[in-house]
Coordinates of C-alpha atoms and ligand atoms in Angstrom, one line a residue:
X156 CA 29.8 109.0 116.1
X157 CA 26.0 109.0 115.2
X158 CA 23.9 111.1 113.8
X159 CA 22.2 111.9 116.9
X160 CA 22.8 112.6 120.3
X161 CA 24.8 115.3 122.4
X162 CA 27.8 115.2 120.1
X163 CA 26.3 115.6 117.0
X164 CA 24.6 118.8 118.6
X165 CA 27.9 120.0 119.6
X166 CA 29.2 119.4 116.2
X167 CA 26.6 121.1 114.4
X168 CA 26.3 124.3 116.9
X169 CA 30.3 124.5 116.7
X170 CA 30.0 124.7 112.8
X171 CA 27.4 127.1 112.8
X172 CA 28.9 129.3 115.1
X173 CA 32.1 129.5 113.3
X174 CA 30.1 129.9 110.2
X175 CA 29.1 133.2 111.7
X176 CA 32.0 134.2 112.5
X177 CA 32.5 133.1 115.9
X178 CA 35.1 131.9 118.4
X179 CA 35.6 127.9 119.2
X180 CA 37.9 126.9 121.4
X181 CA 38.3 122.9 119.9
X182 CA 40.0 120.2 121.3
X183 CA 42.7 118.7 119.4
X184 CA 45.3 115.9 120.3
X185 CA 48.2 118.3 121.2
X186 CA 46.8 121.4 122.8
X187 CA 43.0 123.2 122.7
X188 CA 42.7 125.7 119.9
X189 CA 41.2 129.0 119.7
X190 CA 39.2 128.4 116.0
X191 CA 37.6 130.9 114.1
X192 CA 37.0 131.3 110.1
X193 CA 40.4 131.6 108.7
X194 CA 38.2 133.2 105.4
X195 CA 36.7 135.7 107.7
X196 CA 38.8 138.7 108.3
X197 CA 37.0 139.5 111.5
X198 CA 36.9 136.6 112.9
X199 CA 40.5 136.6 112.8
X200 CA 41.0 139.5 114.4
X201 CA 39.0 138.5 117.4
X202 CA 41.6 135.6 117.6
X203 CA 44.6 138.1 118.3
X204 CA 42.8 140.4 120.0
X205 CA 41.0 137.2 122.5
X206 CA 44.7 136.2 122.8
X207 CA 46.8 139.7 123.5
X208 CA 48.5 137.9 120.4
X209 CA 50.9 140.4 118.0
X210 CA 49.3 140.7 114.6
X211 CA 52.9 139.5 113.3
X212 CA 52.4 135.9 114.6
X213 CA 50.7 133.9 112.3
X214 CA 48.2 131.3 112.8
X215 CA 48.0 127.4 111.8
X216 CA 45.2 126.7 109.4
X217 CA 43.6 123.8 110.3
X218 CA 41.7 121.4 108.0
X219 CA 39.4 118.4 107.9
X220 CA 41.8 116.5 105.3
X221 CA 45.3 116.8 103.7
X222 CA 43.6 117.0 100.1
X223 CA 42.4 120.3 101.4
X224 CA 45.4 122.0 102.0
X225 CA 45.7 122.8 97.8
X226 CA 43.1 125.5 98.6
X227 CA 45.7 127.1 100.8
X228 CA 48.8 126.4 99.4
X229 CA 50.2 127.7 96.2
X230 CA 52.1 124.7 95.5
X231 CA 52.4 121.1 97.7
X232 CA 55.7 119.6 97.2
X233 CA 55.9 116.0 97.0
X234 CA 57.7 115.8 100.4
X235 CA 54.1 117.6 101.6
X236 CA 52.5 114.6 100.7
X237 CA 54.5 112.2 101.6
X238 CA 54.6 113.6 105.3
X239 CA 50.8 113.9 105.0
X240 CA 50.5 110.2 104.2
X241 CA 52.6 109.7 107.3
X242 CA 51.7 111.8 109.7
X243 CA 48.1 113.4 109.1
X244 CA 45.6 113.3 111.0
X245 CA 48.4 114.5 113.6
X246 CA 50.7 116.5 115.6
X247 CA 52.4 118.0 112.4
X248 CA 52.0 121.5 111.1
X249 CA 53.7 122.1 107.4
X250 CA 54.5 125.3 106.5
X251 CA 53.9 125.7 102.6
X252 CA 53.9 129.0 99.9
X253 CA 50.6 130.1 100.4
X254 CA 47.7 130.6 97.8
X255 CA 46.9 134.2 97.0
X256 CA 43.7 133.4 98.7
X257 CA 44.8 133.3 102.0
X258 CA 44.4 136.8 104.1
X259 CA 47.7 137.8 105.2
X260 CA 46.0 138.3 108.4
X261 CA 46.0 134.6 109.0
X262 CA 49.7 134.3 108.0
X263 CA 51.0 138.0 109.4
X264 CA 52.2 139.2 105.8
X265 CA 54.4 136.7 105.2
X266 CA 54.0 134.4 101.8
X267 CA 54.0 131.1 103.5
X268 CA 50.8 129.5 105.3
X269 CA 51.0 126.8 108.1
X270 CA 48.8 124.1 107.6
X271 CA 47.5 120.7 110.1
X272 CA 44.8 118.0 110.1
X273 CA 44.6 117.7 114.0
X274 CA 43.4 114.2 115.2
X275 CA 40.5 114.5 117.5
X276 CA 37.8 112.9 116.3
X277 CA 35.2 115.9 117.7
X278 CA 37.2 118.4 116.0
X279 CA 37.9 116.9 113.0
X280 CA 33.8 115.9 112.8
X281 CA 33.4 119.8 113.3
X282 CA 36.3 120.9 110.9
X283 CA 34.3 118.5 108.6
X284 CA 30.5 120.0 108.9
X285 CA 32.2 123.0 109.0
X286 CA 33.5 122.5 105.2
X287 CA 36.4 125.3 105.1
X288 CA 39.7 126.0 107.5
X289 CA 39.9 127.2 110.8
X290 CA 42.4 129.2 112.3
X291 CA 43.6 128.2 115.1
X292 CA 46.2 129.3 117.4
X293 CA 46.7 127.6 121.3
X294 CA 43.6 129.0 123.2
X295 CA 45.8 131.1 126.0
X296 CA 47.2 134.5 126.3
X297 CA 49.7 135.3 124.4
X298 CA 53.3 133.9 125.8
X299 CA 51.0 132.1 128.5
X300 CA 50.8 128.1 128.7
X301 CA 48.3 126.2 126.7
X302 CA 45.7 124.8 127.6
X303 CA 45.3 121.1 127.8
X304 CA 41.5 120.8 129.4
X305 CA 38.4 122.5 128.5
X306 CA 38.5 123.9 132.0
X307 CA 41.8 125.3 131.4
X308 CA 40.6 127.3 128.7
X309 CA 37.3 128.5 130.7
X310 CA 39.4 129.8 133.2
X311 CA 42.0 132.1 130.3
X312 CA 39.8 133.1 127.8
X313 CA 36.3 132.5 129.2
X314 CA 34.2 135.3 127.5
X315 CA 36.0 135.7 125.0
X316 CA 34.9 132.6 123.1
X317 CA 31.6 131.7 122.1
X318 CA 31.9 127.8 122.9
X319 CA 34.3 125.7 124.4
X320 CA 34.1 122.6 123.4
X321 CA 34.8 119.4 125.8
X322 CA 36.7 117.1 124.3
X323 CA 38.2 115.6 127.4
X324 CA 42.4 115.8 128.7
X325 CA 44.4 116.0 125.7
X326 CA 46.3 113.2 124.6
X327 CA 49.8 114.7 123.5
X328 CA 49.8 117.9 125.8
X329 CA 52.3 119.6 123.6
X330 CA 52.0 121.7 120.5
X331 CA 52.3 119.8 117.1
X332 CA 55.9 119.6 115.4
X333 CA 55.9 122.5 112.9
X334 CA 58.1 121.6 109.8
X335 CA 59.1 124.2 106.8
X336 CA 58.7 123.0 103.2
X337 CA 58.3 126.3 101.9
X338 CA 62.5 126.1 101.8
X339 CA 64.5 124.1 99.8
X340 CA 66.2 122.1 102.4
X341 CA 63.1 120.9 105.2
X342 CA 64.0 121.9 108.4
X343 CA 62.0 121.3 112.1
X344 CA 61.0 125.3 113.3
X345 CA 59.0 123.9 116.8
X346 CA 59.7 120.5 118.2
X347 CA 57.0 118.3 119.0
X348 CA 55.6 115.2 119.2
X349 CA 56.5 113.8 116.2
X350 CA 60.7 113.9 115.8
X351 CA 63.2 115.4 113.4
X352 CA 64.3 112.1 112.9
X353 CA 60.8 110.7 112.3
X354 CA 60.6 113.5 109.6
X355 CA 64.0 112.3 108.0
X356 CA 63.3 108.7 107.9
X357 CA 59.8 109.5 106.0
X358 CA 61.8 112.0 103.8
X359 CA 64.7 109.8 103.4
X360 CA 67.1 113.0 104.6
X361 CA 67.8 114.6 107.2
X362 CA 65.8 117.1 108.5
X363 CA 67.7 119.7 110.5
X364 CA 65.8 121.5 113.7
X365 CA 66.7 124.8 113.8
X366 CA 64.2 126.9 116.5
X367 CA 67.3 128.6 117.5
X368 CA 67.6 130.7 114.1
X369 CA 65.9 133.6 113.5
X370 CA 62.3 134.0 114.9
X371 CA 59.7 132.3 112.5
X372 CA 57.7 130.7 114.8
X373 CA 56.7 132.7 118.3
X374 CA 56.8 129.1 119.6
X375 CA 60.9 130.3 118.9
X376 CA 60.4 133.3 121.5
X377 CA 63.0 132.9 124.1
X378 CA 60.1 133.0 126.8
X379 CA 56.7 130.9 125.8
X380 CA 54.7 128.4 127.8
X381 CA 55.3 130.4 130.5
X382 CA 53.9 129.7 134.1
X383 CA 53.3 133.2 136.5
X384 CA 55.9 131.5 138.8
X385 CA 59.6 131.2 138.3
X386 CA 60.4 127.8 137.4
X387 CA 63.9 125.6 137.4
X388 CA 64.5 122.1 136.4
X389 CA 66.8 119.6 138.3
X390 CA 68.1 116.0 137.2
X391 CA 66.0 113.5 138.9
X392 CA 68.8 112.8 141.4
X393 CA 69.1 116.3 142.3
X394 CA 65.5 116.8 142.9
X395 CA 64.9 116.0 146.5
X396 CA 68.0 118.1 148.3
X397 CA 67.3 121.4 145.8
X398 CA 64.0 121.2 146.3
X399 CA 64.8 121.5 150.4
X400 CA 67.8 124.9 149.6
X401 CA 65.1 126.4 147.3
X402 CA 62.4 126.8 150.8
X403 CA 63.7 129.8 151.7
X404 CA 61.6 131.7 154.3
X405 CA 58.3 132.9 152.9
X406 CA 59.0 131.4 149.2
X407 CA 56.4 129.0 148.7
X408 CA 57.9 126.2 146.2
X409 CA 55.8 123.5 144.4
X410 CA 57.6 120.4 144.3
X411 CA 56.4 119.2 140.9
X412 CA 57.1 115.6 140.1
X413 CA 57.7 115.1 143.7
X414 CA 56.0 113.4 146.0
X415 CA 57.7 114.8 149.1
X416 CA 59.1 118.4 150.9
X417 CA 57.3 121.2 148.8
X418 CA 54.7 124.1 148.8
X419 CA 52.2 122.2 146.3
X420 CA 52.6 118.3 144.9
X421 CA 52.1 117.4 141.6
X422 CA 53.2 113.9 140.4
X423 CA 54.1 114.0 136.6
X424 CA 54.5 110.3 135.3
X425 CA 57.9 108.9 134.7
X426 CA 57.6 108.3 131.1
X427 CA 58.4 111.2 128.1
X428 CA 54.8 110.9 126.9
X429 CA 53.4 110.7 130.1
X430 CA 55.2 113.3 131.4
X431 CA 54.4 115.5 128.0
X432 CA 50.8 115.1 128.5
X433 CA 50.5 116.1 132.1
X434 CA 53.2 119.1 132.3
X435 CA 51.0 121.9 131.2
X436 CA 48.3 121.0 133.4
X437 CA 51.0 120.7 136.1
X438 CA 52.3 124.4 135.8
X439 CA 48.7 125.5 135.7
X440 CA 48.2 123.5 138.9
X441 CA 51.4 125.5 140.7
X442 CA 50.4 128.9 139.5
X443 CA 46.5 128.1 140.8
X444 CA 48.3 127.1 144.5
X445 CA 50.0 131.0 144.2
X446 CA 53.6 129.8 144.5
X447 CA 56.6 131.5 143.6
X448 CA 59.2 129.1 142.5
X449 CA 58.2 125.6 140.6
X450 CA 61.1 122.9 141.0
X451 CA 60.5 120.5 138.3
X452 CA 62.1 117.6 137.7
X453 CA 63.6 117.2 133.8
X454 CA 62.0 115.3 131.2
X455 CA 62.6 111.5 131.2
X456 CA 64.8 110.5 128.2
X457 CA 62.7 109.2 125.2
X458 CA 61.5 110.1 121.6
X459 CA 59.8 113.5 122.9
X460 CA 62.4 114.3 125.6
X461 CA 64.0 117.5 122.9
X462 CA 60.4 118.5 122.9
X463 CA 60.2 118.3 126.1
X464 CA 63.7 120.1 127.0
X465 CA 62.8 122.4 124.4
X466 CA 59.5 124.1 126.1
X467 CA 60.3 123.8 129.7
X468 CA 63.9 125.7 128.8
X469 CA 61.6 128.4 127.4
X470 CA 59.2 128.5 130.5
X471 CA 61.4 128.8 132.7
X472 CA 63.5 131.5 130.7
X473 CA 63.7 135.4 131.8
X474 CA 60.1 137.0 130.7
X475 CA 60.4 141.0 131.4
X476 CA 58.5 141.5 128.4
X477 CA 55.4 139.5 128.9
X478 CA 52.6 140.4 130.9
X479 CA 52.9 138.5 134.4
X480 CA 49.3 139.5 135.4
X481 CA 47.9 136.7 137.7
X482 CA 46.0 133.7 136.0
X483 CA 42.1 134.2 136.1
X484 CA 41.0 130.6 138.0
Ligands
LIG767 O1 49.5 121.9 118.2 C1 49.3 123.0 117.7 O2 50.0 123.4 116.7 C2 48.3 123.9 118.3 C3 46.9 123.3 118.0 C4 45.8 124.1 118.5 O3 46.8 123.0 116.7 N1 48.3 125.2 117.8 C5 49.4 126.0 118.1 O4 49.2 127.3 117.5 O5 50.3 125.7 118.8 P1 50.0 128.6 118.0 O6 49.5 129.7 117.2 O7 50.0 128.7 119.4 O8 51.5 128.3 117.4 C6 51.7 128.2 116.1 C7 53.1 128.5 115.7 C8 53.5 129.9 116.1 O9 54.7 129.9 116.7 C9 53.5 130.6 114.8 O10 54.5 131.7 114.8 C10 53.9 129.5 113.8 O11 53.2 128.4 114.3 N2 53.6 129.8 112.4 C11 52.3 129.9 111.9 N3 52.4 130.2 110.6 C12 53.7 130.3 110.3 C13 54.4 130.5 109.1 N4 53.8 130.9 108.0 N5 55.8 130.5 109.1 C14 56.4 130.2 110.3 N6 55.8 129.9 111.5 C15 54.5 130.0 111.5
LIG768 MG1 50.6 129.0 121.3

C-alpha cells in the first residue's frame, strides 16, 4: 500500500476516528467488525448498545501484531505463541488471563480476554496507524447474521457507525475459530476456519471442541447467525423433492443452493470454502426476497464442513428469544 492515494486516506480517517472514540465497522478476512477503542469505556458501550448486544458478552480485542497481545494478557503461555506463529494474522481468536488493564467492559467481568490479529491488509494497516486494540465484535444485531460485505453492514447498523470501511467480499465468511488457553487443557469454544485438528497438530495434542458445554462464547447460543426466515437443511440428494413438499400454498421458499423449483435462487458453490464464504450473504439474500422458509442444502464435506454444520444447525434452531424484527435493506 503507498503512502498516498484513497486507501491511505481511509486508513488515516479510520484511525482518527477511533482515536476519538468512534465506531468503525472494518473488514476482516472472516466477517466485518464493529471496532471501537477497546481503552475507551464509552466507546465500548456504543458497541453493545449499536448491536442490542448483552453487556455479558464479551468482545475480541483485536491487534495489529501478536507481540501486542502482552499488553492485554496477564500471562501468554507458550502454546499462545506457538499458535500465533502458526496462525496469526488469521482466523484464530485465543482466549488468555487478562491484564488488569483491560476494562471488564470489553471482557463482560470475566478474568479472561479474547484476543486476534485479523488478516486484512486494510484493517491491519488501520489497526497499525491506530497503535492500540480495537474491540471488535461481528457488525450485526445481536443473534443476527454477520455481515460479510460493506453493504451488508450499511444496511444493519447504518447510523450507528461512523465509517464503514470497504474492504471488498470477505474471504472466509465465517467467524474466526476461538480457542481457550486460559485452561489447562486447550479446548476449541467456536469452530471456524482453522480446525481442532489443525490446533492439535501445532500443539502436538489434542485439542477437544467443546461449544456444546456451558455458554462461554454467545457464538455457543443455541440460536445465532440467524436469518428472519425459518431455515432447514437437506442432504444434497434430498434437495430437489423437499424443496417441491416444502411449497405449500402461500409459503414462499428460497431454494438456496438450487438452481431449480423455489421462491428465490441462490447458488452456493460446491466446495466447503466456497460454500463458507458465500452462505451468509446467501441467507441475507433470502430474507431481502421476504421468504418464509430457506431450504438449504448441507455443507459439502471438507476441512470447514463442522464449521459449517456448526452455524447453520444454530440458524436454523428455534429463536423465541431473539428479536425477529424485519431486516432494514
Ligand atoms: O471472526 C471473528 O471472530 C469476528 C471478526 C470481526 O473478528 N468477530 C466476532 O466477534 O465474531 P463476536 O463478538 O461476534 O463473537 C466473539 C465471540 C463471542 O461469542 C464471545 O462470547 C466470545 O467471542 N468471547 C469473547 N471474549 C471471550 C472470553 N473472554 N471468553 C470466552 N468467550 C469469549
Ligand atoms: Mg457475532
Amino acid at each position: 500500500m503507498g503512502a498516498e492515494g484513497p486507501e491511505s486516506a481511509v486508513v488515516s480517517a479510520a484511525a482518527r476516528i477511533l482515536a476519538a472514540g468512534g465506531l468503525v465497522a472494518l473488514p476482516t478476512e472472516t466477517v466485518y467488525g464493529l471496532a471501537g477503542d477497546a481503552s475507551n469505556p464509552d466507546a465500548v458501550r456504543r458497541i453493545f448498545a449499536a448491536k442490542g448486544r448483552p453487556a455479558d458478552h464479551p468482545l475480541i480485542v483485536h491487534v495489529a501484531e501478536a507481540s501486542a497481545i502482552r499488553a492485554w494478557a496477564a500471562a501468554v503461555p507458550d502454546a499462545a505463541w506457538r499458535l500465533a506463529a502458526a496462525f496469526w494474522p488469521g482466523p484464530l481468536t485465543m482466549i488468555l488471563p487478562r491484564s488488569a488493564a483491560v476494562s471488564p467492559l470489553v471482557t463482560g467481568g470475566r478474568d479472561t480476554v479474547a484476543l486476534r490479529v485479523p488478516a486484512h491488509p486494510l484493517t491491519r494497516a488501520i489497526l497499525a496507524a491506530f497503535g492500540g486494540g480495537v474491540a471488535a465484535p461481528s457488525a450485526n444485531r445481536f443473534g443476527r447474521i454477520s455481515p460479510t460485505t460493506a453493504e451488508h453492514v450499511r444496511a444493519e447498523l447504518g447510523a450507528a457507525v461512523d465509517l464503514v470501511v470497504d474492504g471488498g467480499a470477505c474471504e472466509v465468511g465465517i467467524e474466526s475459530t476461538i480457542v481457550d488457553l486460559s485452561v489447562d487443557e486447550p479446548a476449541v469454544l467456536r469452530l471456524g476456519a482453522i480446525s481442532a485438528e489443525a490446533l492439535g497438530a501445532v500443539l502436538g495434542r489434542p485439542v477437544p471442541v467443546v461449544t456444546g458445554g456451558p455458554v462461554k462464547a454467545s457464538g455457543q447460543l443455541p440460536s445465532h447467525y440467524a436469518p428472519r426466515a425459518a431455515l432447514e437443511v437437506v442432504p444434497a440428494a434430498a434437495f430437489g423433492p423437499r424443496v417441491a413438499a416444502l411449497r405449500a400454498e402461500g409459503v414462499r421458499v428460497a431454494a438456496v443452493g438450487h438452481e431449480g423449483e423455489g421462491g428465490v435462487d441462490v447458488a452456493v458453490p460446491t466446495g466447503d470454502a466456497g460454500y463458507a464464504r458465500a452462505l451468509y450473504a446467501a441467507l441475507r439474500a433470502a430474507d431481502r426476497a421476504g421468504v418464509e422458509v430457506i431450504v438449504m442444502v448441507e455443507p459439502p464435506e471438507g476441512p470447514l464442513a463442522a464449521a459449517l454444520r456448526d452455524r447453520l444447525g444454530r440458524a436454523a434452531a428455534p429463536r423465541h428469544e431473539l428479536d425477529r424484527g424485519p431486516l432494514p435493506v
